[in-house]
Coordinates of C-alpha atoms and ligand atoms in Angstrom, one line a residue:
Chain A
X1 CA 11.0 -19.1 -21.7
X2 CA 12.6 -16.2 -23.5
X3 CA 9.7 -13.8 -23.3
X4 CA 9.7 -11.0 -20.7
X5 CA 6.5 -9.4 -19.6
X6 CA 5.7 -7.5 -16.4
X7 CA 3.1 -8.9 -14.2
X8 CA 1.3 -5.5 -14.1
X9 CA 0.8 -5.9 -17.9
X10 CA -0.8 -9.3 -17.3
X11 CA -3.0 -7.7 -14.7
X12 CA -4.2 -5.1 -17.1
X13 CA -4.8 -7.7 -19.8
X14 CA -6.7 -10.0 -17.4
X15 CA -8.9 -7.1 -16.4
X16 CA -9.7 -6.3 -20.0
X17 CA -10.4 -10.0 -20.7
X18 CA -12.9 -10.5 -17.8
X19 CA -14.3 -6.9 -18.0
X20 CA -17.4 -8.2 -19.9
X21 CA -18.6 -9.1 -16.4
X22 CA -20.7 -6.1 -15.6
X23 CA -20.2 -6.5 -11.9
X24 CA -16.6 -5.6 -12.2
X25 CA -15.6 -2.0 -11.3
X26 CA -12.0 -0.8 -11.6
X27 CA -10.6 2.1 -9.5
X28 CA -7.3 3.8 -10.0
X29 CA -5.5 6.7 -8.4
X30 CA -3.9 8.7 -11.3
X31 CA -1.7 5.7 -12.3
X32 CA -3.8 3.9 -14.8
X33 CA -1.1 4.0 -17.4
X34 CA 1.4 2.5 -15.0
X35 CA -0.9 0.0 -13.2
X36 CA -2.2 -0.9 -16.7
X37 CA -5.8 -0.6 -15.8
X38 CA -6.0 1.7 -18.8
X39 CA -6.5 -1.5 -20.9
X40 CA -9.7 -2.1 -19.0
X41 CA -10.6 1.6 -19.3
X42 CA -10.4 1.5 -23.1
X43 CA -13.0 -1.3 -23.3
X44 CA -15.2 -0.4 -20.4
X45 CA -14.8 3.3 -19.6
X46 CA -18.2 3.4 -17.8
X47 CA -16.9 1.0 -15.2
X48 CA -13.4 2.5 -14.7
X49 CA -13.2 5.4 -12.2
X50 CA -10.2 7.5 -11.5
X51 CA -10.2 8.5 -7.9
X52 CA -7.4 10.9 -8.1
X53 CA -4.3 10.9 -5.9
X54 CA -6.3 9.8 -2.9
X55 CA -5.5 6.2 -2.2
X56 CA -7.1 6.1 1.3
X57 CA -10.4 7.3 -0.1
X58 CA -10.1 5.0 -3.0
X59 CA -9.9 1.9 -0.7
X60 CA -12.9 2.8 1.3
X61 CA -14.8 3.8 -1.8
X62 CA -14.0 0.3 -3.0
X63 CA -15.5 -1.1 0.2
X64 CA -18.7 0.9 -0.4
X65 CA -19.0 -0.4 -3.9
X66 CA -18.3 -3.9 -2.8
X67 CA -21.0 -3.6 -0.1
X68 CA -23.4 -3.0 -3.0
X69 CA -22.4 -6.3 -4.7
X70 CA -19.6 -5.1 -6.9
X71 CA -16.4 -7.0 -7.5
X72 CA -13.9 -4.1 -7.2
X73 CA -10.3 -3.9 -8.4
X74 CA -8.6 -1.0 -6.7
X75 CA -5.2 -0.2 -8.2
X76 CA -2.2 1.8 -7.3
X77 CA 1.4 1.2 -6.4
X78 CA 2.0 -1.3 -3.7
X79 CA 3.6 1.4 -1.5
X80 CA 0.4 3.5 -1.6
X81 CA -2.0 0.6 -1.3
X82 CA -0.6 -1.4 1.5
X83 CA 1.4 1.5 3.0
X84 CA -0.7 4.7 2.7
X85 CA -4.1 3.0 2.9
X86 CA -3.3 0.2 5.4
X87 CA -6.0 1.4 7.9
X88 CA -8.6 1.6 5.1
X89 CA -7.7 -1.8 3.8
X90 CA -7.7 -3.3 7.3
X91 CA -10.9 -1.6 8.7
X92 CA -13.1 -0.9 5.6
X93 CA -12.2 -3.9 3.5
X94 CA -10.6 -6.6 5.7
X95 CA -12.8 -6.4 8.8
X96 CA -16.1 -6.6 6.9
X97 CA -14.4 -9.1 4.5
X98 CA -15.6 -7.2 1.4
X99 CA -15.0 -8.3 -2.2
X100 CA -12.2 -5.9 -3.1
X101 CA -9.1 -7.0 -5.0
X102 CA -6.2 -4.7 -4.4
X103 CA -4.1 -4.5 -7.6
X104 CA -0.8 -3.4 -6.1
X105 CA 1.8 -2.8 -8.8
X106 CA 5.4 -1.6 -8.6
X107 CA 6.1 -3.8 -5.7
X108 CA 9.7 -4.3 -4.5
X109 CA 13.0 -2.9 -5.5
X110 CA 12.7 -3.7 -9.2
X111 CA 10.7 -0.4 -9.4
X112 CA 14.2 0.9 -10.1
X113 CA 15.1 4.5 -10.6
X114 CA 12.2 6.0 -8.5
X115 CA 14.0 4.7 -5.4
X116 CA 13.1 3.7 -1.9
X117 CA 10.0 5.9 -1.5
X118 CA 8.3 3.9 -4.2
X119 CA 9.7 0.4 -3.4
X120 CA 7.4 -1.4 -1.1
X121 CA 9.3 -4.2 0.6
X122 CA 6.9 -4.4 3.6
X123 CA 3.6 -4.9 1.8
X124 CA 3.3 -8.7 2.2
X125 CA 4.1 -8.5 5.9
X126 CA 1.3 -5.8 6.3
X127 CA -1.3 -7.6 4.2
X128 CA -0.8 -11.1 5.4
X129 CA -1.3 -9.9 9.0
X130 CA -4.9 -8.9 8.2
X131 CA -7.3 -11.7 9.1
X132 CA -9.1 -13.2 6.0
X133 CA -6.9 -11.4 3.5
X134 CA -5.7 -13.5 0.6
X135 CA -2.2 -12.5 -0.5
X136 CA -0.9 -13.4 -4.0
X137 CA 2.5 -12.7 -5.6
X138 CA 2.7 -14.2 -9.1
X139 CA 6.0 -15.2 -10.7
X140 CA 5.3 -14.3 -14.3
X141 CA 2.7 -13.0 -16.7
X142 CA 1.0 -16.4 -17.3
X143 CA 0.4 -17.0 -13.6
X144 CA -0.5 -13.4 -13.0
X145 CA -3.2 -13.5 -15.7
X146 CA -4.6 -16.7 -14.3
X147 CA -4.5 -15.6 -10.6
X148 CA -6.1 -12.2 -11.3
X149 CA -9.0 -14.1 -12.9
X150 CA -9.2 -16.6 -10.0
X151 CA -9.2 -13.6 -7.6
X152 CA -12.2 -12.2 -9.5
X153 CA -14.0 -15.5 -9.2
X154 CA -13.6 -15.9 -5.5
X155 CA -15.4 -13.9 -2.9
X156 CA -13.4 -11.8 -0.4
X157 CA -10.4 -9.4 -0.2
X158 CA -7.3 -10.3 -2.2
X159 CA -4.0 -8.5 -2.3
X160 CA -2.4 -8.9 -5.7
X161 CA 1.3 -8.1 -5.7
X162 CA 2.5 -7.1 -9.1
X163 CA 5.8 -5.9 -10.6
X164 CA 6.8 -3.0 -12.8
X165 CA 9.7 -4.8 -14.4
X166 CA 9.5 -7.1 -17.5
X167 CA 10.3 -10.6 -16.1
X168 CA 10.8 -13.9 -17.7
X169 CA 7.8 -16.1 -18.4
X170 CA 8.3 -19.4 -16.5
X171 CA 4.9 -21.1 -17.1
X172 CA 3.5 -22.6 -20.2
X173 CA 0.3 -21.0 -21.5
X174 CA -2.7 -22.9 -20.2
X175 CA -1.0 -24.0 -16.9
X176 CA -3.7 -24.5 -14.2
X177 CA -3.4 -22.5 -11.0
X178 CA -5.3 -22.6 -7.8
X179 CA -5.2 -19.9 -5.2
X180 CA -3.6 -21.4 -2.0
X181 CA -1.9 -24.2 -3.9
X182 CA 1.9 -24.0 -4.5
X183 CA 3.5 -25.4 -7.6
X184 CA 6.5 -27.7 -7.7
X185 CA 8.4 -26.6 -10.8
X186 CA 11.3 -28.9 -10.4
X187 CA 11.8 -32.0 -8.3
X188 CA 14.8 -32.5 -6.1
X189 CA 15.8 -34.4 -3.0
X190 CA 18.6 -32.5 -1.2
X191 CA 17.0 -29.2 -0.5
X192 CA 13.9 -27.2 -1.5
X193 CA 14.0 -23.6 -2.8
X194 CA 10.7 -21.9 -2.2
X195 CA 10.2 -18.6 -4.1
X196 CA 7.6 -16.3 -5.4
X197 CA 7.4 -13.3 -7.7
X198 CA 10.3 -12.9 -10.2
X199 CA 12.5 -14.8 -7.7
X200 CA 10.9 -18.0 -9.0
X201 CA 12.9 -17.6 -12.2
X202 CA 16.1 -17.0 -10.2
X203 CA 15.4 -20.1 -8.1
X204 CA 15.1 -22.2 -11.3
X205 CA 18.3 -20.8 -12.5
X206 CA 20.0 -21.5 -9.2
X207 CA 18.6 -25.1 -9.1
X208 CA 20.0 -25.8 -12.6
X209 CA 23.5 -24.6 -11.6
X210 CA 23.3 -26.6 -8.4
X211 CA 22.4 -29.7 -10.3
X212 CA 25.7 -29.3 -12.2
X213 CA 27.4 -29.3 -8.9
X214 CA 25.6 -32.5 -7.9
X215 CA 23.1 -30.9 -5.6
X216 CA 19.5 -31.8 -6.3
X217 CA 17.2 -28.9 -5.5
X218 CA 13.4 -28.9 -5.6
X219 CA 11.8 -25.6 -6.6
X220 CA 8.4 -24.6 -5.4
X221 CA 6.4 -21.4 -6.4
X222 CA 4.4 -20.3 -3.4
X223 CA 2.4 -17.7 -5.4
X224 CA -0.2 -17.5 -2.6
X225 CA 1.4 -16.4 0.7
X226 CA -1.9 -16.5 2.4
X227 CA -3.6 -19.0 2.8
X228 CA -0.2 -20.7 2.4
X229 CA 0.1 -24.3 1.1
X230 CA 1.1 -25.9 4.4
X231 CA 0.9 -29.4 3.1
X232 CA 3.3 -28.9 0.2
X233 CA 5.8 -27.1 2.4
X234 CA 5.7 -29.8 5.1
X235 CA 6.2 -32.4 2.5
X236 CA 9.2 -30.6 1.0
X237 CA 10.7 -30.2 4.5
X238 CA 10.2 -33.9 5.2
X239 CA 11.6 -35.1 1.9
X240 CA 14.5 -32.7 1.4
X241 CA 15.3 -31.7 5.0
X242 CA 16.3 -28.1 4.3
X243 CA 14.6 -25.0 2.9
X244 CA 15.8 -21.8 1.2
X245 CA 13.2 -19.0 0.7
X246 CA 13.5 -16.3 -2.0
X247 CA 11.5 -13.1 -2.3
X248 CA 11.7 -9.6 -3.4
X249 CA 10.6 -8.3 0.0
X250 CA 12.1 -7.6 3.4
X251 CA 13.2 -10.9 5.0
X252 CA 11.1 -9.7 7.9
X253 CA 7.5 -10.7 7.7
X254 CA 7.3 -11.9 4.1
X255 CA 7.4 -15.3 2.4
X256 CA 10.4 -16.5 4.4
X257 CA 8.6 -15.7 7.6
X258 CA 5.4 -17.3 6.4
X259 CA 7.3 -20.5 5.4
X260 CA 9.2 -20.5 8.7
X261 CA 5.9 -20.2 10.6
X262 CA 4.7 -23.4 9.0
X263 CA 8.0 -25.2 9.6
X264 CA 8.5 -24.4 13.3
X265 CA 5.0 -25.6 14.1
X266 CA 5.1 -28.8 11.9
X267 CA 8.5 -29.9 10.7
X268 CA 11.4 -27.8 11.9
X269 CA 14.3 -28.0 9.4
X270 CA 17.1 -25.5 8.7
X271 CA 16.0 -22.5 6.7
X272 CA 17.9 -19.8 4.9
X273 CA 16.2 -16.7 3.5
X274 CA 17.1 -14.7 0.4
X275 CA 15.4 -11.3 0.3
X276 CA 16.0 -7.7 1.1
X277 CA 18.1 -7.7 4.2
X278 CA 16.0 -5.3 6.3
X279 CA 17.1 -2.2 4.6
X280 CA 15.4 0.3 2.3
X281 CA 15.8 0.2 -1.4
X282 CA 17.4 2.8 -3.6
X283 CA 17.5 4.3 -7.0
X284 CA 19.2 2.5 -9.8
X285 CA 18.6 0.2 -12.8
X286 CA 16.5 -2.7 -11.7
X287 CA 19.2 -5.2 -12.9
X288 CA 21.8 -3.4 -10.9
X289 CA 19.7 -3.2 -7.8
X290 CA 18.9 -6.9 -8.0
X291 CA 22.7 -7.6 -7.8
X292 CA 23.2 -5.0 -5.1
X293 CA 20.5 -6.5 -2.9
X294 CA 21.5 -10.1 -3.5
X295 CA 18.3 -11.2 -5.3
X296 CA 20.4 -13.4 -7.5
X297 CA 20.9 -17.0 -8.4
X298 CA 24.4 -16.8 -7.0
X299 CA 23.1 -15.7 -3.6
X300 CA 20.5 -18.5 -3.7
X301 CA 23.3 -21.0 -4.4
X302 CA 25.4 -19.6 -1.6
X303 CA 22.4 -19.8 0.9
X304 CA 21.6 -23.3 -0.4
X305 CA 25.1 -24.5 0.4
X306 CA 24.9 -22.8 3.8
X307 CA 21.6 -24.5 4.6
X308 CA 23.0 -27.9 3.5
X309 CA 25.9 -27.5 5.9
X310 CA 23.3 -27.0 8.7
X311 CA 21.4 -30.1 7.8
Chain B
X1 CA -44.5 18.9 9.4
X2 CA -47.8 17.6 10.8
X3 CA -48.0 18.2 14.6
X4 CA -48.9 14.6 15.2
X5 CA -46.0 13.3 13.2
X6 CA -43.6 15.7 15.0
X7 CA -44.8 14.7 18.5
X8 CA -44.4 11.0 17.5
X9 CA -40.9 11.6 16.3
X10 CA -40.1 13.4 19.5
X11 CA -41.4 10.5 21.5
X12 CA -39.3 8.1 19.5
X13 CA -36.1 10.2 19.8
X14 CA -36.6 10.5 23.5
X15 CA -37.0 6.7 23.8
X16 CA -33.9 6.3 21.8
X17 CA -32.1 8.7 24.1
X18 CA -33.2 6.6 27.1
X19 CA -31.9 3.5 25.3
X20 CA -28.6 5.2 24.7
X21 CA -28.2 5.8 28.4
X22 CA -29.2 2.2 29.1
X23 CA -26.8 0.7 26.6
X24 CA -23.9 2.8 27.7
X25 CA -24.5 2.3 31.4
X26 CA -24.9 -1.4 31.1
X27 CA -21.7 -1.6 29.2
X28 CA -19.9 0.7 31.6
X29 CA -18.3 2.4 28.6
X30 CA -19.2 3.9 25.2
X31 CA -20.0 7.3 23.7
X32 CA -23.2 9.0 25.0
X33 CA -22.4 12.6 24.1
X34 CA -22.3 12.3 20.3
X35 CA -25.1 9.6 20.4
X36 CA -27.4 12.0 22.1
X37 CA -26.5 14.9 19.8
X38 CA -27.3 12.8 16.7
X39 CA -30.4 11.1 18.0
X40 CA -33.0 13.4 16.3
X41 CA -31.3 13.1 12.9
X42 CA -31.2 9.3 13.2
X43 CA -34.8 9.3 14.3
X44 CA -35.9 11.3 11.4
X45 CA -34.0 9.3 8.8
X46 CA -34.9 5.8 10.1
X47 CA -38.5 6.6 11.1
X48 CA -39.6 9.1 8.5
X49 CA -37.2 9.2 5.5
X50 CA -35.4 6.0 4.6
X51 CA -36.7 3.2 2.4
X52 CA -35.8 0.3 4.6
X53 CA -37.4 -2.9 5.8
X54 CA -36.2 -4.5 9.1
X55 CA -37.4 -7.9 7.8
X56 CA -35.0 -7.5 4.8
X57 CA -32.0 -5.6 6.1
X58 CA -29.9 -6.5 3.0
X59 CA -32.4 -5.6 0.3
X60 CA -30.2 -4.3 -2.5
X61 CA -32.6 -1.5 -3.3
X62 CA -32.8 -0.1 0.2
X63 CA -31.6 3.3 1.2
X64 CA -28.3 3.1 3.1
X65 CA -26.8 5.0 6.1
X66 CA -23.1 5.0 7.0
X67 CA -22.3 6.2 10.5
X68 CA -19.0 7.6 9.7
X69 CA -18.6 8.8 13.3
X70 CA -18.7 5.1 14.2
X71 CA -18.2 5.6 17.9
X72 CA -21.8 6.6 18.2
X73 CA -23.1 3.1 18.1
X74 CA -25.4 3.7 21.1
X75 CA -27.3 6.1 19.0
X76 CA -27.4 3.9 15.9
X77 CA -28.2 0.7 17.7
X78 CA -30.9 2.2 19.8
X79 CA -32.5 3.6 16.6
X80 CA -32.2 0.3 14.7
X81 CA -33.6 -1.6 17.7
X82 CA -36.6 0.7 18.1
X83 CA -37.1 0.4 14.3
X84 CA -37.4 -3.3 14.7
X85 CA -34.1 -4.6 13.3
X86 CA -33.3 -6.5 16.6
X87 CA -34.7 -6.7 20.1
X88 CA -34.4 -3.5 22.2
X89 CA -33.6 -5.8 25.1
X90 CA -30.3 -6.7 23.4
X91 CA -29.0 -3.2 23.9
X92 CA -28.2 -4.3 27.4
X93 CA -25.5 -6.6 26.0
X94 CA -23.8 -3.7 24.2
X95 CA -20.0 -4.1 24.2
X96 CA -20.0 -7.5 25.9
X97 CA -17.8 -10.3 24.6
X98 CA -20.7 -12.7 24.0
X99 CA -22.9 -10.0 22.2
X100 CA -23.2 -9.1 18.5
X101 CA -23.4 -5.5 19.5
X102 CA -19.8 -4.5 18.9
X103 CA -18.5 -1.3 20.3
X104 CA -18.2 0.1 16.8
X105 CA -20.6 -0.7 13.9
X106 CA -20.2 -4.2 12.3
X107 CA -22.1 -4.8 9.1
X108 CA -21.7 -8.5 9.3
X109 CA -23.0 -9.0 12.8
X110 CA -25.6 -6.2 13.4
X111 CA -28.8 -6.2 11.3
X112 CA -29.4 -2.8 9.7
X113 CA -25.8 -1.7 9.9
X114 CA -24.8 -0.9 6.3
X115 CA -21.0 -0.4 6.8
X116 CA -18.5 -1.3 9.4
X117 CA -16.9 2.0 10.7
X118 CA -14.9 3.2 13.7
X119 CA -11.7 4.6 12.1
X120 CA -12.8 8.1 11.5
X121 CA -12.8 9.5 8.0
X122 CA -13.5 6.2 6.2
X123 CA -17.3 6.0 6.4
X124 CA -17.8 8.9 4.1
X125 CA -15.6 7.3 1.5
X126 CA -17.6 4.1 1.8
X127 CA -20.8 6.1 1.3
X128 CA -19.3 7.6 -1.8
X129 CA -18.7 4.1 -3.1
X130 CA -22.3 3.1 -2.3
X131 CA -23.6 6.2 -4.1
X132 CA -21.3 5.5 -7.1
X133 CA -22.7 1.9 -7.2
X134 CA -26.2 3.4 -7.3
X135 CA -25.3 5.5 -10.3
X136 CA -23.6 2.7 -12.1
X137 CA -26.6 0.4 -11.6
X138 CA -29.1 3.2 -12.3
X139 CA -30.8 2.5 -9.0
X140 CA -32.7 5.2 -7.1
X141 CA -31.7 4.3 -3.6
X142 CA -30.2 7.1 -1.5
X143 CA -27.2 7.1 0.7
X144 CA -26.8 9.0 3.9
X145 CA -23.6 9.5 5.8
X146 CA -23.2 11.0 9.3
X147 CA -19.9 12.8 10.1
X148 CA -18.7 14.2 13.3
X149 CA -17.5 17.8 13.3
X150 CA -14.1 16.7 14.8
X151 CA -14.0 14.0 12.2
X152 CA -13.8 16.7 9.5
X153 CA -10.1 17.1 10.5
X154 CA -9.4 13.8 8.8
X155 CA -7.9 14.5 5.3
X156 CA -9.8 11.5 3.9
X157 CA -13.1 13.3 4.5
X158 CA -12.0 15.9 1.9
X159 CA -10.7 13.3 -0.5
X160 CA -14.2 11.8 -0.3
X161 CA -15.9 15.2 -0.6
X162 CA -13.9 15.9 -3.8
X163 CA -14.8 12.5 -5.3
X164 CA -18.5 12.9 -4.5
X165 CA -18.7 16.2 -6.3
X166 CA -16.5 15.0 -9.2
X167 CA -18.9 12.2 -9.9
X168 CA -22.0 14.3 -9.3
X169 CA -23.3 12.0 -6.6
X170 CA -26.6 13.8 -5.9
X171 CA -27.9 10.5 -4.4
X172 CA -25.6 11.1 -1.4
X173 CA -26.5 13.3 1.6
X174 CA -24.0 13.8 4.4
X175 CA -24.9 15.2 7.8
X176 CA -22.3 16.9 9.9
X177 CA -23.2 16.5 13.6
X178 CA -22.0 20.0 14.4
X179 CA -21.9 19.8 18.2
X180 CA -18.7 21.8 18.5
X181 CA -16.9 19.3 20.6
X182 CA -14.5 16.4 20.2
X183 CA -12.5 14.4 22.8
X184 CA -9.9 17.1 23.8
X185 CA -12.3 20.0 23.8
X186 CA -13.8 22.5 21.4
X187 CA -13.3 21.8 17.8
X188 CA -12.2 25.4 17.3
X189 CA -9.5 24.9 19.9
X190 CA -8.2 21.5 18.9
X191 CA -8.0 22.1 15.1
X192 CA -10.5 24.5 13.6
X193 CA -12.6 23.0 10.8
X194 CA -14.8 26.1 10.3
X195 CA -16.3 27.4 8.2
X196 CA -17.8 24.0 7.5
X197 CA -20.6 24.7 5.0
X198 CA -18.3 27.0 3.0
X199 CA -15.6 24.4 2.9
X200 CA -18.1 21.8 1.4
X201 CA -19.4 24.4 -1.0
X202 CA -15.9 25.1 -2.3
X203 CA -15.5 21.3 -2.8
X204 CA -18.6 21.4 -5.1
X205 CA -21.3 20.4 -2.6
X206 CA -24.7 21.9 -2.0
X207 CA -24.6 22.9 1.7
X208 CA -27.5 23.6 4.1
X209 CA -27.2 24.8 7.7
X210 CA -29.9 23.8 10.2
X211 CA -30.7 23.2 13.8
X212 CA -30.2 19.4 14.1
X213 CA -32.8 19.1 16.9
X214 CA -35.6 20.6 14.9
X215 CA -37.6 18.0 12.9
X216 CA -39.1 20.7 10.6
X217 CA -35.7 21.9 9.7
X218 CA -34.3 18.4 9.2
X219 CA -37.2 17.5 7.0
X220 CA -36.9 20.6 4.9
X221 CA -33.2 20.1 4.4
X222 CA -33.5 16.4 3.5
X223 CA -36.3 17.3 1.0
X224 CA -34.1 20.0 -0.5
X225 CA -31.1 17.5 -0.7
X226 CA -33.3 15.0 -2.5
X227 CA -34.5 17.5 -5.1
X228 CA -31.1 19.1 -5.7
X229 CA -29.6 17.6 -8.8
X230 CA -26.0 17.2 -9.9
X231 CA -24.3 17.7 -6.6
X232 CA -24.1 15.9 -3.2
X233 CA -25.6 17.8 -0.3
X234 CA -24.2 18.3 3.1
X235 CA -26.5 19.2 6.0
X236 CA -24.5 21.0 8.7
X237 CA -26.7 20.4 11.7
X238 CA -26.1 22.5 14.8
X239 CA -26.5 20.2 17.8
X240 CA -25.8 20.0 21.5
X241 CA -23.5 17.2 22.6
X242 CA -25.2 15.3 25.3
X243 CA -28.6 16.7 24.3
X244 CA -31.5 15.8 26.6
X245 CA -29.5 15.0 29.7
X246 CA -28.9 18.2 31.6
X247 CA -25.6 17.3 33.2
X248 CA -24.2 15.9 29.9
X249 CA -25.0 18.8 27.7
X250 CA -22.1 20.7 26.1
X251 CA -19.4 18.9 28.0
X252 CA -16.6 17.2 26.1
X253 CA -16.0 14.9 29.2
X254 CA -19.2 13.0 28.3
X255 CA -17.8 12.2 24.8
X256 CA -16.7 8.7 25.8
X257 CA -17.6 7.9 29.4
X258 CA -20.5 6.0 30.8
X259 CA -22.8 7.4 33.6
X260 CA -22.6 5.7 37.0
X261 CA -25.7 4.0 38.2
X262 CA -27.2 7.0 39.9
X263 CA -26.3 9.3 37.1
X264 CA -28.0 6.9 34.6
X265 CA -31.1 6.9 36.8
X266 CA -31.2 10.7 36.9
X267 CA -30.7 10.8 33.1
X268 CA -33.6 8.4 32.6
X269 CA -35.8 10.3 34.9
X270 CA -35.1 13.6 33.1
X271 CA -36.0 11.9 29.8
X272 CA -39.1 10.3 31.3
X273 CA -40.2 13.7 32.6
X274 CA -39.7 15.1 29.1
X275 CA -41.7 12.3 27.6
X276 CA -44.5 12.9 30.0
X277 CA -44.7 16.5 29.0
X278 CA -44.9 15.8 25.3
Ligands
TPP401 C1 -8.9 7.7 12.7 C2 -9.3 7.8 14.1 N1 -8.6 8.6 14.9 C3 -9.0 8.8 16.2 C4 -10.1 8.1 16.7 C5 -10.5 8.3 18.2 N2 -11.7 9.1 18.3 C6 -12.9 8.5 18.5 S1 -14.1 9.7 18.6 C7 -13.1 10.9 18.4 C8 -13.6 12.4 18.4 C9 -14.6 12.6 17.4 O1 -15.2 13.8 17.5 P1 -16.4 14.2 16.6 O2 -16.1 13.8 15.2 O3 -16.7 15.7 16.8 O4 -17.5 13.3 17.1 P2 -18.8 13.6 18.1 O5 -18.6 14.9 18.7 O6 -20.0 13.6 17.2 O7 -18.8 12.4 19.1 C10 -11.8 10.5 18.3 C11 -10.6 11.3 18.1 C12 -10.8 7.3 15.8 N3 -11.9 6.6 16.2 N4 -10.4 7.2 14.5
MG402 MG1 -18.2 16.7 17.7

């Protein structure tokens, strides 16, 4: 539990591990040192192509490669993947449902010093609104490694949301994951905290502190925002009667919204959302920004108490 | 080119022009102007050049064509139908809710369509991806892309052009349907992309300028593109928007509007008269 590894590092390692599959092609846009696709490039230079600082082109090139049977990983920062190249992802990859995996690193405010222009807090909202797109936001390096490999094995477009920051490892090596299936990390009966990305770790921390105050909180990692694990969410709502969502994304359109969509249609219970409160990020040390934007165990505890009052 | 072959190609492209009119007038919408201007190029590629088999439209070794100017589905569909990919009769269902003939190309629904396009600028990138896959797999299929001249205003076209030259994609041949017009008028008035061939040359391409309605010139250019090693080739084909229908020629207003019933009848009659004279 003490190790800290960025999910982007796990992405690069996973690509290098599965790179023996000759069908895999990796594209990058002048960021292979940052997206960590350079670890694939070292082993398989003949199947790694730098497309230059031209993300829109890269996404549609990926579509063309995929139309010829390739499994393509196209990598850049989340901002320039989901943001800059939305039209290409939507029309050239999503609409024809091509086998392209978008390795979107540096998602969220934990990018840190580069500031708002590089901190995608809208990408999940954009990507999950594309029909047929699978959207994955792993909590740690163990799950990222596994989910990247699962993405490579399945057919169809996948958006992989990865972080720059070294984050705590929450899963034991060898844990089994399934795309579309959430994981209950801690049982509880009073409330359920649903998180993804590095907020899973914060949720566990909050749950532990709540326990000390006599509040029993269940913690679920919804690493796949789409297709979302409806069953697990409804069960949690039925059994605990209140939900708190936690994400490193705008509270508009992200995990909180996706969970709320499930609940309002199936099992309405009070929901509180922890996330970026509909404002842009800024420069700063990641740890400082996490405090400033309320992506903390303390805020989760506060929201949990609020949602319990509403029960 | 053999005179017999040429007259056969003319016959086919005229039939395709007729089918363009039929498709667009049945739909009551669509893009006749740029479909008519590109009809001879499509005819040459699908009936003389490309290694394709309508019985096996997904054969991995086939040549590929990406209609980057995706709005010209009437031209592409009429060509594919006449080549045997699907019944010509189905063109009458173009753009209808219960038809597979989507307004813009859909590679999952329409046999023979190699890439879904419609958002301008993206098709050429996808063609670059196909050509790159061909190089990686050491296959000798060729990739053709067709761009509009207005489409050249999209920055992505030049991102793709840079990438194609950088990776020496000599298995890629792009046509520019140089009809001089886009929706709001002349390309030179809206946002001048000229000089087109020089721009591609400066991006590292082999560039050839031709008359896009002359089958001899199309053939010569395609042959030259195939034998040119180390660089992609662009064929800048001078064309007439609305070609073959007198009242549509050189008018931006026929870019995206369908002829009324009487207009369609007149267009078909003109094309029939031309056929009779061949
Ligand atoms: C990205 C994008 N922007 C705008 C359009 C709308 N649009 C459709 S056709 C067209 C004009 C195209 O002109 P040109 O490329 O010269 O085509 P052609 O003359 O061959 O029909 C425009 C602006 C589009 N399809 N895609
Ligand atoms: Mg034009």
